[in-house]
Structures are given as C-alpha cells and as structure tokens.
C-alpha cells in the first residue's frame, strides 16, 4: 500500500466499500483503529516483513519504526479516522 500511495495511486470506491464493511462489521471507531495501527503494526511488520524483504529495505523501515507503513494504513482508513 505504501508503494502504491507513493506512486500516486488513489483508493477506488470498491475498495472503500470493502473497508467500510470491515469497519462496520467489527464495529470499530477511530480510536480503536488508531490504537491497532500504533500497537500492533510494528510487531506484525517484524514478523511478516523481515523474512521476505531485502535486508536493506527492512532495516530502513525498522529504523523509521515502520512510520511510513503506519502512515499508509492511516491513509487507507482516513475516512474512518
């Protein structure tokens, strides 16, 4: 998502509708979404990305504490934050 947004991609209405269904189904509010982004994203990134990304790419993300990825997720859920 981060790479797509960096290249100027925009979210279409179909994706927004699916995200809306997810948010409504789980009954998430803005505070809960932010909390999940802040608390679990770093753990998830370490577990999922370290084994598959080139070391240099992973290290740069880890050094920034995965902030660019959190920012991408915030952009993805901007309508609900």
Tab-separated table of C-alpha atoms in Angstrom:
chain	number	residue	atom	x	y	z
A	1	UNK	CA	0.000	0.000	0.000
A	2	UNK	CA	2.817	2.367	0.904
A	3	UNK	CA	4.426	1.954	-2.501
A	4	UNK	CA	1.146	2.407	-4.363
A	5	UNK	CA	0.322	5.589	-2.460
A	6	UNK	CA	3.851	6.899	-3.007
A	7	UNK	CA	3.329	6.442	-6.741
A	8	UNK	CA	0.080	8.427	-6.660
A	9	UNK	CA	-2.469	5.613	-6.504
A	10	UNK	CA	-5.888	6.547	-5.174
A	11	UNK	CA	-8.404	4.334	-3.447
A	12	UNK	CA	-11.382	3.496	-5.601
A	13	UNK	CA	-14.950	3.272	-4.370
A	14	UNK	CA	-14.955	-0.539	-4.413
A	15	UNK	CA	-12.028	-0.730	-2.010
A	16	UNK	CA	-13.574	1.953	0.189
A	17	UNK	CA	-16.823	-0.037	0.294
A	18	UNK	CA	-14.942	-3.172	1.398
A	19	UNK	CA	-13.094	-1.204	4.076
A	20	UNK	CA	-16.366	0.297	5.243
A	21	UNK	CA	-17.846	-3.205	5.551
A	22	UNK	CA	-14.839	-4.265	7.638
A	23	UNK	CA	-15.098	-1.246	9.940
A	24	UNK	CA	-18.857	-1.651	10.374
A	25	UNK	CA	-18.710	-5.431	10.825
A	26	UNK	CA	-16.087	-5.137	13.552
A	27	UNK	CA	-17.792	-2.035	14.957
A	28	UNK	CA	-14.516	-0.128	15.009
A	29	UNK	CA	-14.322	3.545	15.873
A	30	UNK	CA	-11.491	5.966	15.115
A	31	UNK	CA	-9.834	5.420	18.482
A	32	UNK	CA	-9.768	1.653	18.025
A	33	UNK	CA	-8.379	1.925	14.500
A	34	UNK	CA	-5.610	4.269	15.661
A	35	UNK	CA	-4.837	2.027	18.619
A	36	UNK	CA	-4.478	-1.012	16.361
A	37	UNK	CA	-2.240	0.897	13.964
A	38	UNK	CA	0.038	2.106	16.750
A	39	UNK	CA	0.166	-1.043	18.869
A	40	UNK	CA	0.222	-3.960	16.514
A	41	UNK	CA	1.742	-2.735	13.276
A	42	UNK	CA	5.383	-2.890	14.428
A	43	UNK	CA	5.009	-6.470	15.689
A	44	UNK	CA	3.245	-7.505	12.519
A	45	UNK	CA	5.847	-5.825	10.325
A	46	UNK	CA	8.691	-7.565	12.118
A	47	UNK	CA	7.042	-10.955	11.851
A	48	UNK	CA	5.833	-10.652	8.270
A	49	UNK	CA	8.367	-8.440	6.518
A	50	UNK	CA	11.765	-9.372	7.922
A	51	UNK	CA	11.784	-12.829	6.291
A	52	UNK	CA	10.746	-11.567	2.843
A	53	UNK	CA	12.252	-8.112	2.312
A	54	UNK	CA	15.843	-7.455	1.331
A	55	UNK	CA	17.824	-6.616	4.476
A	56	UNK	CA	18.489	-3.022	3.373
A	57	UNK	CA	14.794	-2.323	2.746
A	58	UNK	CA	13.740	-3.932	6.004
A	59	UNK	CA	16.371	-2.037	8.020
A	60	UNK	CA	15.283	1.322	6.612
A	61	UNK	CA	11.678	0.575	7.595
A	62	UNK	CA	12.711	-0.635	11.030
A	63	UNK	CA	14.900	2.436	11.620
A	64	UNK	CA	11.892	4.680	10.989
A	65	UNK	CA	9.903	2.380	13.298
A	66	UNK	CA	7.655	1.493	10.348
A	67	UNK	CA	6.175	5.004	10.332
A	68	UNK	CA	5.764	5.120	6.551
A	69	UNK	CA	3.738	1.917	6.735
A	70	UNK	CA	1.594	3.284	9.571
A	71	UNK	CA	1.042	6.431	7.525
A	72	UNK	CA	-0.103	4.314	4.579
A	73	UNK	CA	-2.573	2.435	6.783
A	74	UNK	CA	-3.834	5.752	8.176
A	75	UNK	CA	-4.380	6.941	4.603
A	76	UNK	CA	-6.228	3.730	3.839
A	77	UNK	CA	-8.579	4.258	6.788
A	78	UNK	CA	-8.723	8.072	6.563
A	79	UNK	CA	-12.499	8.110	6.060
A	80	UNK	CA	-12.966	6.485	9.470
A	81	UNK	CA	-10.328	8.370	11.472
